[in-house]
Short mmCIF file of N, CA and C in Angstrom, two decimals:
data_model
loop_
_atom_site.label_atom_id
_atom_site.label_comp_id
_atom_site.label_asym_id
_atom_site.label_seq_id
_atom_site.Cartn_x
_atom_site.Cartn_y
_atom_site.Cartn_z
N MET A 1 -13.92 52.97 -26.02
CA MET A 1 -13.12 53.38 -25.01
C MET A 1 -14.75 53.50 -24.15
N SER A 2 -14.43 52.45 -23.18
CA SER A 2 -16.05 52.58 -22.83
C SER A 2 -15.98 52.60 -20.92
N GLY A 3 -14.56 52.39 -20.65
CA GLY A 3 -14.63 52.17 -18.95
C GLY A 3 -13.83 53.49 -18.62
N SER A 4 -13.37 54.41 -19.53
CA SER A 4 -11.82 55.22 -19.04
C SER A 4 -11.80 56.27 -19.85
N LEU A 5 -11.47 57.84 -18.88
CA LEU A 5 -11.42 58.30 -19.56
C LEU A 5 -10.12 58.88 -19.97
N PRO A 6 -9.87 59.48 -20.57
CA PRO A 6 -7.99 59.88 -20.80
C PRO A 6 -7.99 61.07 -19.74
N ALA A 7 -6.49 61.17 -19.48
CA ALA A 7 -6.18 62.28 -18.40
C ALA A 7 -6.33 63.28 -18.26
N ASP A 8 -7.04 63.97 -19.45
CA ASP A 8 -7.32 65.55 -19.69
C ASP A 8 -8.33 65.91 -19.46
N VAL A 9 -9.85 65.14 -19.19
CA VAL A 9 -11.24 64.60 -19.47
C VAL A 9 -11.06 64.69 -17.52
N ASN A 10 -10.27 63.51 -17.52
CA ASN A 10 -10.47 63.15 -16.58
C ASN A 10 -10.61 64.26 -14.87
N ASN A 11 -9.18 64.81 -15.19
CA ASN A 11 -8.87 66.31 -14.40
C ASN A 11 -9.55 67.56 -14.94
N PHE A 12 -9.94 67.62 -15.61
CA PHE A 12 -11.49 68.26 -15.81
C PHE A 12 -11.88 68.56 -15.10
N LEU A 13 -12.93 67.46 -15.19
CA LEU A 13 -14.02 66.51 -14.63
C LEU A 13 -13.81 67.08 -12.75
N ASP A 14 -12.37 66.76 -12.60
CA ASP A 14 -12.67 66.81 -11.00
C ASP A 14 -12.22 68.10 -10.46
N PHE A 15 -11.65 68.70 -11.38
CA PHE A 15 -11.93 70.99 -11.30
C PHE A 15 -13.13 71.12 -10.70
N ILE A 16 -14.25 69.91 -12.14
CA ILE A 16 -15.80 70.62 -12.14
C ILE A 16 -16.09 70.31 -10.38
N GLY A 17 -15.82 69.00 -10.57
CA GLY A 17 -16.38 68.61 -9.36
C GLY A 17 -15.61 69.27 -7.40
N MET A 18 -14.71 69.29 -7.88
CA MET A 18 -14.34 70.56 -6.28
C MET A 18 -14.83 71.70 -6.52
N ASN A 19 -15.73 72.41 -7.93
CA ASN A 19 -16.76 73.66 -7.67
C ASN A 19 -18.22 73.26 -7.07
N ILE A 20 -17.95 72.10 -7.93
CA ILE A 20 -19.18 71.15 -7.42
C ILE A 20 -19.72 71.83 -5.82
N LYS A 21 -18.68 71.30 -5.42
CA LYS A 21 -18.94 70.49 -3.85
C LYS A 21 -18.71 72.40 -2.94
N ALA A 22 -17.38 72.80 -3.47
CA ALA A 22 -17.40 74.14 -3.04
C ALA A 22 -18.88 74.87 -2.98
N SER A 23 -19.96 74.80 -4.34
CA SER A 23 -20.80 75.71 -4.49
C SER A 23 -22.04 75.49 -3.76
N GLY A 24 -21.62 74.12 -3.81
CA GLY A 24 -23.44 72.66 -3.21
C GLY A 24 -23.91 72.46 -4.27
N GLY A 25 -23.65 72.56 -5.39
CA GLY A 25 -24.67 72.02 -6.66
C GLY A 25 -23.16 72.64 -7.98
N PHE A 26 -24.39 71.94 -8.99
CA PHE A 26 -23.60 71.91 -10.02
C PHE A 26 -24.30 73.23 -11.29
N VAL A 27 -23.65 74.67 -10.70
CA VAL A 27 -24.73 75.95 -11.07
C VAL A 27 -23.56 75.99 -12.28
N TRP A 28 -24.72 77.15 -12.37
CA TRP A 28 -24.37 77.61 -13.97
C TRP A 28 -23.30 77.96 -14.75
N ASN A 29 -22.37 78.06 -14.09
CA ASN A 29 -20.81 78.49 -14.23
C ASN A 29 -20.25 77.12 -15.00
N GLU A 30 -20.35 76.01 -14.24
CA GLU A 30 -20.11 74.48 -14.23
C GLU A 30 -20.39 74.13 -15.36
N ARG A 31 -21.78 74.52 -15.62
CA ARG A 31 -22.26 74.43 -16.87
C ARG A 31 -21.73 75.12 -18.10
N ASP A 32 -21.87 76.08 -17.97
CA ASP A 32 -20.46 76.79 -18.85
C ASP A 32 -19.96 76.71 -19.52
N ARG A 33 -19.17 76.00 -18.49
CA ARG A 33 -17.50 75.71 -18.43
C ARG A 33 -17.63 74.38 -19.70
N ILE A 34 -18.73 73.46 -18.94
CA ILE A 34 -17.94 72.36 -19.80
C ILE A 34 -19.18 72.14 -21.20
N LYS A 35 -19.84 73.02 -21.51
CA LYS A 35 -20.46 73.71 -22.64
C LYS A 35 -19.48 74.48 -23.63
N SER A 36 -19.03 74.87 -22.83
CA SER A 36 -17.46 75.53 -23.66
C SER A 36 -15.98 75.31 -24.60
N ASP A 37 -16.02 74.52 -22.98
CA ASP A 37 -14.83 73.57 -23.67
C ASP A 37 -15.29 72.73 -25.09
N MET A 38 -16.58 71.56 -24.60
CA MET A 38 -17.28 71.30 -25.22
C MET A 38 -17.23 71.36 -27.47
N MET A 39 -17.41 72.71 -27.11
CA MET A 39 -17.75 73.28 -28.35
C MET A 39 -16.31 73.86 -28.56
N ARG A 40 -15.83 74.25 -28.12
CA ARG A 40 -14.17 75.23 -28.13
C ARG A 40 -13.06 74.03 -28.84
N GLU A 41 -13.19 72.54 -28.15
CA GLU A 41 -12.72 71.39 -28.30
C GLU A 41 -12.77 70.24 -28.45
N ARG A 42 -13.30 70.09 -29.31
CA ARG A 42 -14.49 68.81 -29.95
C ARG A 42 -13.63 68.88 -29.99
N GLY A 43 -12.16 68.23 -29.98
CA GLY A 43 -11.02 66.97 -30.78
C GLY A 43 -10.93 66.23 -28.92
N ARG A 44 -11.24 67.10 -28.23
CA ARG A 44 -10.84 66.69 -26.51
C ARG A 44 -11.88 65.33 -26.48
N TRP A 45 -13.28 65.87 -27.12
CA TRP A 45 -14.51 64.54 -26.49
C TRP A 45 -14.81 63.77 -27.95
N SER A 46 -14.43 63.43 -28.46
CA SER A 46 -14.86 62.75 -30.28
C SER A 46 -14.79 61.84 -29.27
N PRO A 47 -15.88 61.25 -29.72
CA PRO A 47 -16.15 58.87 -29.40
C PRO A 47 -14.90 58.55 -29.42
N SER A 48 -14.49 58.75 -30.01
CA SER A 48 -12.73 57.55 -29.71
C SER A 48 -11.81 57.97 -28.93
N ARG A 49 -12.46 58.99 -28.02
CA ARG A 49 -11.83 59.65 -26.78
C ARG A 49 -12.32 59.67 -25.37
N VAL A 50 -13.99 59.23 -25.42
CA VAL A 50 -14.87 59.78 -24.45
C VAL A 50 -16.09 59.41 -24.85
N SER A 51 -16.75 58.08 -23.79
CA SER A 51 -18.06 57.44 -23.97
C SER A 51 -18.50 58.00 -23.42
N PRO A 52 -20.21 57.62 -23.68
CA PRO A 52 -21.65 58.32 -22.56
C PRO A 52 -20.79 57.99 -21.62
N GLU A 53 -20.87 56.39 -21.56
CA GLU A 53 -21.06 55.99 -19.89
C GLU A 53 -19.92 56.42 -19.40
N ALA A 54 -18.56 56.00 -19.59
CA ALA A 54 -17.70 56.94 -18.86
C ALA A 54 -17.81 57.91 -18.31
N LEU A 55 -18.55 59.09 -19.18
CA LEU A 55 -19.06 60.64 -18.65
C LEU A 55 -19.42 60.15 -17.02
N ARG A 56 -20.86 59.54 -17.85
CA ARG A 56 -22.19 59.49 -16.81
C ARG A 56 -21.48 59.29 -15.22
N ASN A 57 -20.23 58.37 -15.89
CA ASN A 57 -19.54 57.64 -14.43
C ASN A 57 -19.36 58.38 -13.52
N LYS A 58 -18.10 59.42 -14.37
CA LYS A 58 -16.78 60.32 -13.86
C LYS A 58 -18.01 61.57 -13.04
N CYS A 59 -19.28 61.87 -13.57
CA CYS A 59 -19.92 62.67 -13.40
C CYS A 59 -20.86 62.16 -12.33
N GLU A 60 -21.43 61.25 -11.97
CA GLU A 60 -21.98 60.90 -11.01
C GLU A 60 -20.61 60.32 -9.61
N GLU A 61 -19.36 59.91 -10.15
CA GLU A 61 -18.21 60.15 -9.31
C GLU A 61 -17.77 62.05 -8.67
N ILE A 62 -18.31 62.46 -9.25
CA ILE A 62 -17.72 63.90 -8.36
C ILE A 62 -18.97 65.10 -7.97
N GLY A 63 -20.07 63.71 -7.83
CA GLY A 63 -20.72 64.57 -6.49
C GLY A 63 -22.12 65.52 -7.54
N MET A 64 -22.02 64.92 -9.10
CA MET A 64 -23.43 65.09 -9.52
C MET A 64 -24.61 64.58 -9.73
N THR A 65 -25.68 65.30 -9.44
CA THR A 65 -27.05 63.98 -9.23
C THR A 65 -27.74 63.23 -10.67
N ALA A 66 -27.87 62.59 -10.71
CA ALA A 66 -28.37 61.32 -11.89
C ALA A 66 -28.76 62.35 -13.40
N GLU A 67 -30.03 63.10 -12.79
CA GLU A 67 -29.99 63.88 -13.26
C GLU A 67 -29.39 64.89 -14.18
N ASP A 68 -27.99 65.82 -13.06
CA ASP A 68 -26.90 67.01 -13.67
C ASP A 68 -26.40 65.58 -14.80
N ALA A 69 -26.12 64.60 -14.61
CA ALA A 69 -24.72 63.93 -15.23
C ALA A 69 -25.52 63.51 -16.09
N ASP A 70 -27.02 62.97 -16.26
CA ASP A 70 -27.47 62.83 -17.11
C ASP A 70 -28.18 64.14 -18.82
N LYS A 71 -27.76 65.15 -17.98
CA LYS A 71 -27.15 66.66 -18.99
C LYS A 71 -26.27 66.39 -19.25
N VAL A 72 -25.22 66.09 -18.83
CA VAL A 72 -23.44 66.32 -19.49
C VAL A 72 -23.46 65.03 -20.19
N THR A 73 -24.32 63.74 -20.41
CA THR A 73 -23.54 63.13 -20.98
C THR A 73 -24.69 63.62 -22.90
N ASN A 74 -26.19 63.59 -22.50
CA ASN A 74 -26.47 64.55 -23.90
C ASN A 74 -26.01 65.39 -24.63
N TRP A 75 -25.39 66.42 -23.79
CA TRP A 75 -24.07 67.55 -24.19
C TRP A 75 -23.26 66.76 -25.08
N LEU A 76 -23.14 65.75 -24.21
CA LEU A 76 -21.54 64.63 -24.97
C LEU A 76 -22.37 64.77 -26.32
N ARG A 77 -22.96 63.62 -26.44
CA ARG A 77 -23.74 63.24 -27.63
C ARG A 77 -24.51 63.93 -28.60
N SER A 78 -24.70 65.47 -28.36
CA SER A 78 -24.96 66.28 -29.66
C SER A 78 -23.40 66.82 -30.01
N THR A 79 -22.89 66.79 -28.70
CA THR A 79 -21.12 67.18 -29.25
C THR A 79 -20.52 66.55 -29.98
N GLN A 80 -20.55 65.35 -30.20
CA GLN A 80 -20.36 64.86 -31.36
C GLN A 80 -21.00 63.46 -32.50
N ALA A 81 -22.62 64.41 -32.15
CA ALA A 81 -23.12 64.69 -33.13
C ALA A 81 -23.07 65.52 -34.58
N GLY A 82 -22.11 66.37 -33.46
CA GLY A 82 -21.69 67.46 -34.37
C GLY A 82 -22.63 69.23 -34.09
N LYS A 83 -23.81 69.06 -33.59
CA LYS A 83 -24.24 69.77 -33.06
C LYS A 83 -23.99 70.44 -31.92
N GLN A 84 -24.16 72.06 -32.02
CA GLN A 84 -24.01 73.36 -30.94
C GLN A 84 -24.61 73.04 -29.90
N LEU A 85 -24.25 73.32 -28.65
CA LEU A 85 -24.62 73.69 -27.52
C LEU A 85 -24.60 75.09 -27.28
N ARG A 86 -25.23 75.89 -26.42
CA ARG A 86 -25.37 77.40 -26.18
C ARG A 86 -24.36 77.63 -24.73
N PRO A 87 -23.51 77.77 -24.18
CA PRO A 87 -23.08 78.01 -23.38
C PRO A 87 -23.78 79.69 -23.05
N ARG A 88 -24.39 80.29 -21.50
CA ARG A 88 -25.52 81.16 -21.94
C ARG A 88 -23.60 82.44 -21.29
N TYR A 89 -23.46 82.56 -20.53
CA TYR A 89 -22.61 83.81 -20.19
C TYR A 89 -20.70 83.34 -20.25
N ILE A 90 -20.10 81.93 -20.33
CA ILE A 90 -19.42 81.50 -20.25
C ILE A 90 -18.54 81.23 -21.55
N ARG A 91 -18.32 81.66 -23.08
CA ARG A 91 -18.22 81.20 -23.98
C ARG A 91 -16.71 80.80 -24.50
N ASP A 92 -15.67 81.04 -23.79
CA ASP A 92 -14.08 81.25 -24.17
C ASP A 92 -13.57 80.67 -23.44
N TYR A 93 -14.18 79.52 -22.40
CA TYR A 93 -13.76 78.95 -21.72
C TYR A 93 -13.25 77.63 -22.48
N SER A 94 -11.88 77.40 -22.24
CA SER A 94 -10.96 75.75 -22.34
C SER A 94 -10.20 75.29 -21.38
N TRP A 95 -10.74 74.08 -20.95
CA TRP A 95 -9.27 73.17 -20.20
C TRP A 95 -7.97 73.40 -20.88
N HIS A 96 -6.96 74.53 -20.09
CA HIS A 96 -6.10 74.40 -19.95
C HIS A 96 -4.75 73.10 -20.26
N GLN A 97 -5.03 71.86 -19.92
CA GLN A 97 -4.75 71.10 -20.25
C GLN A 97 -4.41 70.23 -21.88
N PRO A 98 -3.98 70.01 -22.43
CA PRO A 98 -3.94 69.77 -23.67
C PRO A 98 -4.39 68.06 -23.77
N PRO A 99 -5.35 67.71 -24.96
CA PRO A 99 -6.06 66.26 -24.85
C PRO A 99 -4.38 65.18 -24.90
N THR A 100 -4.46 64.25 -24.00
CA THR A 100 -3.45 62.81 -24.19
C THR A 100 -4.22 62.41 -24.79
N PRO A 101 -3.02 60.81 -25.01
CA PRO A 101 -3.44 60.37 -25.14
C PRO A 101 -4.94 59.16 -24.73
#
């Protein structure tokens, strides 16, 4: 899967994008929400569902800078490799929509 994202990931990132626009940038709470969901819902972010390229494209589409999109893509790669991410403050966040095929 290289060109598109599942609906749940797409909707989650649209939510993040609304918050980026409202706050004027990719701030700590949005970073923590992404990291927390990646840790709590690993199946949502599996390689069979989310490619780094599709995620990076969506990140730029929702208003992240190229540098921020690279960070999120690196978090995805780490998650998919079984590594831990460390959200700073928000550790128990999961996007409410269950993974969709």
